[in-house]
Coordinates of N, CA and C in Angstrom, one line a residue:
D1 N -42.5 -15.9 -119.5 CA -42.1 -14.9 -118.5 C -43.2 -13.8 -118.5
P2 N -43.9 -13.6 -117.4 CA -45.0 -12.6 -117.3 C -44.5 -11.1 -117.6
W3 N -43.2 -10.8 -117.2 CA -42.8 -9.4 -117.5 C -42.6 -9.2 -119.0
F4 N -42.2 -10.3 -119.7 CA -42.1 -10.2 -121.2 C -43.4 -9.9 -121.8
L5 N -44.5 -10.6 -121.3 CA -45.8 -10.4 -121.9 C -46.3 -8.9 -121.6
V6 N -46.0 -8.4 -120.4 CA -46.3 -7.0 -120.1 C -45.7 -6.1 -121.1
E7 N -44.4 -6.3 -121.4 CA -43.7 -5.4 -122.3 C -44.2 -5.5 -123.7
K8 N -44.6 -6.7 -124.2 CA -45.0 -6.8 -125.6 C -46.4 -6.4 -125.8
A9 N -47.3 -6.5 -124.8 CA -48.7 -6.2 -125.0 C -49.1 -5.2 -123.9
A10 N -48.4 -4.1 -123.8 CA -48.6 -3.2 -122.7 C -50.1 -2.8 -122.4
G11 N -50.8 -2.5 -123.5 CA -52.2 -2.0 -123.3 C -53.1 -3.1 -122.8
E12 N -52.8 -4.4 -123.1 CA -53.7 -5.5 -122.8 C -53.3 -6.3 -121.6
S13 N -52.2 -5.8 -121.0 CA -51.6 -6.7 -119.9 C -51.6 -6.1 -118.5
Q14 N -52.5 -5.2 -118.3 CA -52.5 -4.6 -116.9 C -52.7 -5.6 -115.8
I15 N -53.6 -6.6 -116.0 CA -53.8 -7.6 -115.0 C -52.6 -8.4 -114.8
I16 N -51.9 -8.7 -115.8 CA -50.6 -9.5 -115.7 C -49.6 -8.7 -114.9
R17 N -49.5 -7.4 -115.3 CA -48.5 -6.5 -114.6 C -48.9 -6.4 -113.1
L18 N -50.2 -6.2 -112.8 CA -50.6 -6.1 -111.4 C -50.3 -7.4 -110.6
A19 N -50.6 -8.5 -111.2 CA -50.4 -9.8 -110.6 C -48.9 -10.0 -110.3
R20 N -48.1 -9.7 -111.3 CA -46.6 -9.8 -111.2 C -46.1 -8.9 -110.1
E21 N -46.6 -7.7 -110.0 CA -46.1 -6.8 -109.0 C -46.5 -7.3 -107.6
R22 N -47.7 -7.8 -107.5 CA -48.1 -8.4 -106.2 C -47.2 -9.6 -105.8
N23 N -47.0 -10.5 -106.8 CA -46.2 -11.7 -106.5 C -44.7 -11.2 -106.1
D24 N -44.2 -10.2 -106.8 CA -42.9 -9.8 -106.5 C -42.8 -9.2 -105.1
A25 N -43.9 -8.6 -104.6 CA -43.9 -8.0 -103.2 C -44.1 -9.0 -102.1
M26 N -44.5 -10.2 -102.4 CA -44.8 -11.2 -101.4 C -43.7 -11.5 -100.4
P27 N -42.5 -11.7 -100.8 CA -41.4 -11.9 -99.8 C -41.3 -10.8 -98.8
C28 N -41.5 -9.6 -99.2 CA -41.5 -8.5 -98.2 C -42.7 -8.6 -97.3
H29 N -43.8 -8.9 -97.9 CA -45.1 -9.1 -97.1 C -44.9 -10.2 -96.0
V30 N -44.3 -11.3 -96.5 CA -44.1 -12.4 -95.6 C -43.2 -12.1 -94.4
A31 N -42.1 -11.4 -94.8 CA -41.1 -10.9 -93.8 C -41.8 -10.0 -92.8
D32 N -42.6 -9.1 -93.3 CA -43.4 -8.2 -92.4 C -44.3 -8.9 -91.4
A33 N -45.0 -10.0 -92.0 CA -45.9 -10.8 -91.1 C -45.1 -11.5 -90.0
I34 N -43.9 -12.0 -90.4 CA -43.1 -12.7 -89.4 C -42.6 -11.7 -88.3
A35 N -42.2 -10.6 -88.8 CA -41.8 -9.5 -87.8 C -42.9 -9.2 -86.8
E36 N -44.1 -9.1 -87.4 CA -45.3 -8.9 -86.5 C -45.5 -10.0 -85.5
L37 N -45.3 -11.2 -85.9 CA -45.5 -12.4 -85.0 C -44.5 -12.4 -83.9
V38 N -43.3 -11.8 -84.0 CA -42.3 -11.8 -83.0 C -42.1 -10.4 -82.4
D39 N -43.0 -9.5 -82.7 CA -43.0 -8.2 -82.1 C -42.9 -8.3 -80.6
G40 N -42.0 -7.6 -80.0 CA -41.8 -7.6 -78.5 C -40.8 -8.6 -78.0
V41 N -40.4 -9.5 -78.9 CA -39.4 -10.5 -78.5 C -38.0 -9.9 -78.7
K42 N -37.2 -10.0 -77.6 CA -35.9 -9.5 -77.7 C -35.0 -10.4 -78.5
S43 N -34.3 -9.9 -79.5 CA -33.4 -10.7 -80.4 C -34.0 -11.9 -81.0
P44 N -35.1 -11.7 -81.8 CA -35.8 -12.9 -82.3 C -35.0 -13.8 -83.2
R45 N -35.3 -15.1 -83.0 CA -34.6 -16.1 -83.9 C -35.8 -16.7 -84.7
I46 N -35.6 -16.7 -86.0 CA -36.6 -17.2 -86.9 C -36.1 -18.5 -87.5
A47 N -36.9 -19.6 -87.5 CA -36.6 -20.9 -88.1 C -37.3 -20.9 -89.5
V48 N -36.5 -20.9 -90.5 CA -37.1 -20.9 -91.9 C -37.1 -22.4 -92.3
L49 N -38.2 -22.9 -92.7 CA -38.4 -24.3 -93.2 C -38.6 -24.2 -94.7
G50 N -37.6 -24.5 -95.4 CA -37.7 -24.5 -96.9 C -37.1 -23.3 -97.5
L51 N -36.2 -23.6 -98.4 CA -35.5 -22.5 -99.2 C -35.7 -22.6 -100.7
A52 N -36.0 -23.8 -101.2 CA -36.2 -24.1 -102.6 C -37.4 -23.3 -103.1
Y53 N -37.4 -23.0 -104.4 CA -38.5 -22.2 -105.0 C -39.8 -23.0 -105.1
K54 N -39.8 -24.3 -105.1 CA -41.0 -25.1 -105.0 C -40.8 -26.4 -104.3
A55 N -41.8 -27.1 -104.0 CA -41.8 -28.3 -103.2 C -40.9 -29.4 -103.9
N56 N -40.2 -30.1 -103.0 CA -39.4 -31.3 -103.3 C -38.4 -31.2 -104.4
V57 N -37.8 -30.0 -104.5 CA -36.7 -29.8 -105.5 C -35.6 -29.1 -104.7
D58 N -34.4 -29.1 -105.3 CA -33.2 -28.4 -104.6 C -32.8 -27.1 -105.2
D59 N -33.6 -26.6 -106.1 CA -33.3 -25.4 -106.8 C -33.8 -24.1 -106.1
I60 N -32.8 -23.2 -105.8 CA -33.2 -22.0 -105.1 C -33.1 -20.8 -106.0
R61 N -32.9 -20.9 -107.3 CA -32.9 -19.8 -108.2 C -34.2 -19.1 -108.2
E62 N -34.3 -17.8 -108.1 CA -35.5 -17.0 -108.0 C -36.4 -17.4 -106.9
S63 N -35.9 -18.0 -105.8 CA -36.7 -18.4 -104.7 C -37.2 -17.3 -103.9
P64 N -38.5 -17.2 -103.7 CA -39.0 -16.1 -102.8 C -38.6 -16.4 -101.4
A65 N -38.4 -17.6 -101.0 CA -37.9 -17.9 -99.6 C -36.6 -17.3 -99.3
A66 N -35.7 -17.3 -100.3 CA -34.3 -16.7 -100.1 C -34.5 -15.2 -99.9
R67 N -35.4 -14.6 -100.6 CA -35.6 -13.2 -100.4 C -36.2 -12.9 -99.0
V68 N -37.1 -13.8 -98.5 CA -37.6 -13.6 -97.2 C -36.4 -13.7 -96.2
V69 N -35.5 -14.6 -96.3 CA -34.4 -14.7 -95.4 C -33.6 -13.5 -95.5
E70 N -33.3 -12.9 -96.6 CA -32.5 -11.7 -96.8 C -33.2 -10.5 -96.1
Y71 N -34.5 -10.4 -96.3 CA -35.3 -9.3 -95.6 C -35.2 -9.4 -94.1
L72 N -35.4 -10.6 -93.6 CA -35.3 -10.8 -92.1 C -34.0 -10.5 -91.6
R73 N -32.9 -11.0 -92.3 CA -31.6 -10.7 -91.8 C -31.3 -9.2 -91.9
G74 N -31.8 -8.5 -92.9 CA -31.7 -7.1 -93.0 C -32.3 -6.3 -91.9
R75 N -33.3 -6.9 -91.2 CA -34.0 -6.3 -90.1 C -33.2 -6.7 -88.8
G76 N -32.1 -7.4 -88.9 CA -31.4 -7.8 -87.7 C -31.8 -9.0 -87.0
F77 N -32.7 -9.8 -87.6 CA -33.1 -11.0 -87.0 C -32.1 -12.1 -87.2
E78 N -32.0 -13.0 -86.2 CA -31.2 -14.2 -86.4 C -32.1 -15.2 -87.2
V79 N -31.6 -15.7 -88.3 CA -32.4 -16.6 -89.2 C -31.6 -17.9 -89.3
A80 N -32.3 -19.0 -89.0 CA -31.8 -20.3 -89.2 C -32.6 -21.0 -90.3
V81 N -31.9 -21.8 -91.2 CA -32.6 -22.3 -92.3 C -32.4 -23.8 -92.4
H82 N -33.5 -24.5 -92.7 CA -33.5 -26.0 -92.9 C -34.3 -26.3 -94.2
D83 N -33.6 -27.0 -95.1 CA -34.3 -27.5 -96.3 C -33.7 -28.8 -96.6
P84 N -34.5 -29.9 -96.5 CA -34.0 -31.2 -96.7 C -33.5 -31.5 -98.1
H85 N -33.8 -30.7 -99.1 CA -33.4 -30.9 -100.5 C -32.2 -30.1 -100.9
V86 N -32.1 -28.9 -100.4 CA -31.0 -27.9 -100.8 C -29.7 -28.3 -100.2
K87 N -28.7 -28.5 -101.0 CA -27.3 -28.8 -100.5 C -26.4 -27.6 -100.6
Q88 N -26.6 -26.7 -101.6 CA -25.8 -25.6 -101.8 C -26.6 -24.3 -101.7
S89 N -26.2 -23.4 -100.8 CA -27.0 -22.3 -100.5 C -26.1 -21.2 -100.0
P90 N -26.5 -19.9 -100.2 CA -25.7 -18.8 -99.6 C -25.9 -18.7 -98.1
F91 N -26.9 -19.5 -97.6 CA -27.1 -19.6 -96.1 C -26.7 -20.9 -95.6
P92 N -26.2 -21.0 -94.4 CA -25.9 -22.3 -93.8 C -27.1 -23.1 -93.6
M93 N -27.0 -24.4 -94.0 CA -28.1 -25.3 -93.9 C -28.0 -26.1 -92.6
L94 N -29.0 -26.1 -91.8 CA -29.0 -26.8 -90.5 C -29.9 -28.0 -90.5
S95 N -29.8 -28.8 -89.5 CA -30.7 -29.9 -89.3 C -32.0 -29.3 -88.8
L96 N -33.1 -30.1 -88.9 CA -34.4 -29.6 -88.4 C -34.2 -29.2 -86.9
E97 N -33.6 -30.0 -86.1 CA -33.5 -29.7 -84.7 C -32.7 -28.4 -84.5
Q98 N -31.5 -28.3 -85.2 CA -30.7 -27.1 -85.1 C -31.4 -25.8 -85.5
C99 N -32.3 -26.0 -86.5 CA -33.0 -24.8 -87.0 C -34.1 -24.4 -86.0
L100 N -34.8 -25.3 -85.4 CA -35.9 -25.0 -84.5 C -35.5 -24.7 -83.1
R101 N -34.3 -25.2 -82.7 CA -33.9 -25.0 -81.3 C -33.7 -23.5 -81.0
G102 N -34.5 -23.1 -80.0 CA -34.4 -21.7 -79.5 C -35.1 -20.7 -80.4
A103 N -35.9 -21.2 -81.4 CA -36.5 -20.3 -82.3 C -37.8 -19.7 -81.7
D104 N -38.1 -18.4 -82.1 CA -39.3 -17.7 -81.6 C -40.4 -17.9 -82.6
C105 N -40.1 -18.2 -83.8 CA -41.2 -18.4 -84.8 C -40.6 -19.4 -85.9
A106 N -41.4 -20.4 -86.2 CA -41.1 -21.3 -87.3 C -41.9 -20.8 -88.5
A107 N -41.2 -20.5 -89.6 CA -41.9 -20.0 -90.9 C -41.7 -21.1 -91.9
L108 N -42.8 -21.7 -92.3 CA -42.8 -22.7 -93.4 C -42.9 -22.0 -94.7
L109 N -41.9 -22.0 -95.5 CA -41.9 -21.2 -96.8 C -41.9 -22.1 -98.0
T110 N -41.6 -23.4 -97.9 CA -41.6 -24.3 -99.1 C -42.4 -25.5 -98.6
N111 N -43.3 -26.0 -99.4 CA -44.1 -27.1 -99.0 C -43.5 -28.5 -99.4
H112 N -42.4 -28.8 -98.9 CA -41.7 -30.1 -99.0 C -42.6 -31.1 -98.3
D113 N -42.7 -32.3 -98.9 CA -43.4 -33.4 -98.2 C -42.9 -33.7 -96.9
E114 N -41.6 -33.7 -96.7 CA -41.0 -34.0 -95.4 C -41.5 -33.2 -94.2
F115 N -41.9 -32.0 -94.5 CA -42.4 -31.1 -93.4 C -43.7 -31.5 -92.8
K116 N -44.5 -32.3 -93.6 CA -45.8 -32.8 -93.0 C -45.5 -33.7 -91.9
A117 N -44.3 -34.3 -91.8 CA -44.0 -35.3 -90.8 C -43.4 -34.7 -89.5
I118 N -43.2 -33.4 -89.5 CA -42.7 -32.7 -88.3 C -43.7 -32.9 -87.1
D119 N -43.2 -33.4 -86.0 CA -44.0 -33.5 -84.8 C -44.1 -32.2 -84.1
P120 N -45.3 -31.7 -84.0 CA -45.5 -30.4 -83.3 C -45.1 -30.4 -81.9
L121 N -45.2 -31.5 -81.2 CA -44.8 -31.6 -79.8 C -43.3 -31.5 -79.7
Q122 N -42.6 -32.2 -80.6 CA -41.1 -32.1 -80.6 C -40.7 -30.7 -81.0
A123 N -41.3 -30.1 -82.0 CA -41.0 -28.7 -82.3 C -41.2 -27.8 -81.1
A124 N -42.3 -28.0 -80.4 CA -42.5 -27.1 -79.2 C -41.5 -27.3 -78.2
A125 N -40.9 -28.5 -78.0 CA -39.9 -28.7 -77.0 C -38.6 -28.0 -77.4
W126 N -38.3 -27.9 -78.7 CA -37.1 -27.3 -79.1 C -37.2 -25.8 -79.2
M127 N -38.4 -25.2 -79.4 CA -38.5 -23.8 -79.7 C -38.6 -23.0 -78.3
R128 N -38.2 -21.7 -78.4 CA -38.4 -20.8 -77.3 C -39.8 -20.3 -77.2
H129 N -40.4 -19.9 -78.3 CA -41.8 -19.5 -78.4 C -42.5 -20.4 -79.4
R130 N -43.7 -20.7 -79.1 CA -44.5 -21.5 -80.0 C -45.3 -20.7 -81.0
V131 N -44.7 -20.3 -82.0 CA -45.3 -19.5 -83.1 C -45.0 -20.2 -84.4
L132 N -46.1 -20.4 -85.2 CA -45.9 -21.0 -86.5 C -46.6 -20.2 -87.6
Y133 N -45.8 -19.9 -88.7 CA -46.4 -19.2 -89.8 C -46.2 -20.1 -91.0
D134 N -47.3 -20.7 -91.4 CA -47.4 -21.6 -92.5 C -47.8 -20.9 -93.8
T135 N -46.9 -20.6 -94.6 CA -47.2 -19.8 -95.8 C -47.8 -20.7 -97.0
R136 N -47.8 -22.0 -96.7 CA -48.2 -22.9 -97.8 C -49.5 -23.7 -97.4
N137 N -50.0 -23.5 -96.2 CA -51.2 -24.2 -95.7 C -51.0 -25.7 -95.8
L138 N -49.8 -26.1 -95.4 CA -49.4 -27.5 -95.5 C -49.6 -28.3 -94.2
L139 N -49.5 -27.7 -93.1 CA -49.5 -28.4 -91.8 C -50.9 -28.5 -91.2
D140 N -51.0 -29.5 -90.3 CA -52.3 -29.7 -89.6 C -52.4 -28.7 -88.5
V141 N -53.2 -27.7 -88.8 CA -53.3 -26.5 -87.9 C -53.8 -27.0 -86.5
A142 N -54.8 -27.9 -86.5 CA -55.3 -28.4 -85.2 C -54.2 -29.1 -84.4
A143 N -53.4 -29.9 -85.0 CA -52.3 -30.5 -84.3 C -51.3 -29.5 -83.7
W144 N -51.0 -28.5 -84.5 CA -50.0 -27.5 -84.0 C -50.6 -26.7 -82.9
K145 N -51.9 -26.4 -83.0 CA -52.6 -25.6 -81.9 C -52.7 -26.5 -80.7
A146 N -52.9 -27.8 -80.8 CA -53.0 -28.7 -79.7 C -51.7 -28.8 -79.0
A147 N -50.6 -28.5 -79.7 CA -49.2 -28.5 -79.1 C -48.9 -27.2 -78.5
G148 N -49.9 -26.2 -78.5 CA -49.7 -24.9 -77.8 C -49.2 -23.8 -78.7
F149 N -49.2 -24.1 -80.0 CA -48.7 -23.1 -81.0 C -49.8 -22.0 -81.3
R150 N -49.3 -20.8 -81.5 CA -50.1 -19.8 -82.2 C -49.8 -19.9 -83.6
V151 N -50.9 -20.1 -84.4 CA -50.7 -20.5 -85.9 C -51.2 -19.3 -86.7
R152 N -50.5 -19.0 -87.7 CA -50.9 -18.0 -88.7 C -50.7 -18.6 -90.1
L153 N -51.7 -18.5 -91.0 CA -51.6 -19.0 -92.3 C -51.6 -17.8 -93.3
L154 N -50.7 -17.9 -94.3 CA -50.7 -16.8 -95.3 C -52.0 -16.7 -96.0
G155 N -52.6 -15.5 -96.0 CA -53.9 -15.3 -96.6 C -55.1 -15.5 -95.7
A156 N -54.9 -16.0 -94.5 CA -56.0 -16.3 -93.6 C -56.0 -15.3 -92.4
G157 N -55.1 -14.4 -92.3 CA -55.0 -13.5 -91.2 C -54.6 -14.3 -89.9
A158 N -54.8 -13.7 -88.8 CA -54.5 -14.4 -87.5 C -55.5 -15.4 -87.2
K159 N -55.0 -16.6 -86.7 CA -55.9 -17.7 -86.3 C -55.7 -18.0 -84.9

């Protein structure tokens, strides 16, 4: 646990503390970026792809994605969630189509293998606005852009 190391070696652990603080702030940063992407959209609907804390598992304990959902809901956004692995969640789990239908932004938060197979043209047909925020750099940006999406990658700025 990084916070345990910070406590035990306070003088030598500044870099660990700073890294941990930055990581802890990421869900809020991601929620802010999503809000920016739908700025000006009336009653935005966000499709969250992935709730588990890491790829290809069903565990949502300490999941940054769950915190992103909470931040977005706290801002009054409608948030739909799809995770092919998670069966029990504090949020209703929807099918991929139900999640994307009418969405103004799709936010990929967990890099499950299944998400690589999403057809961008089908996603475009279901969504109200073609906006993708890929926080895991998992998807084929060129294919999503070819389907008419505005794509943003975490850490890469606007693309």
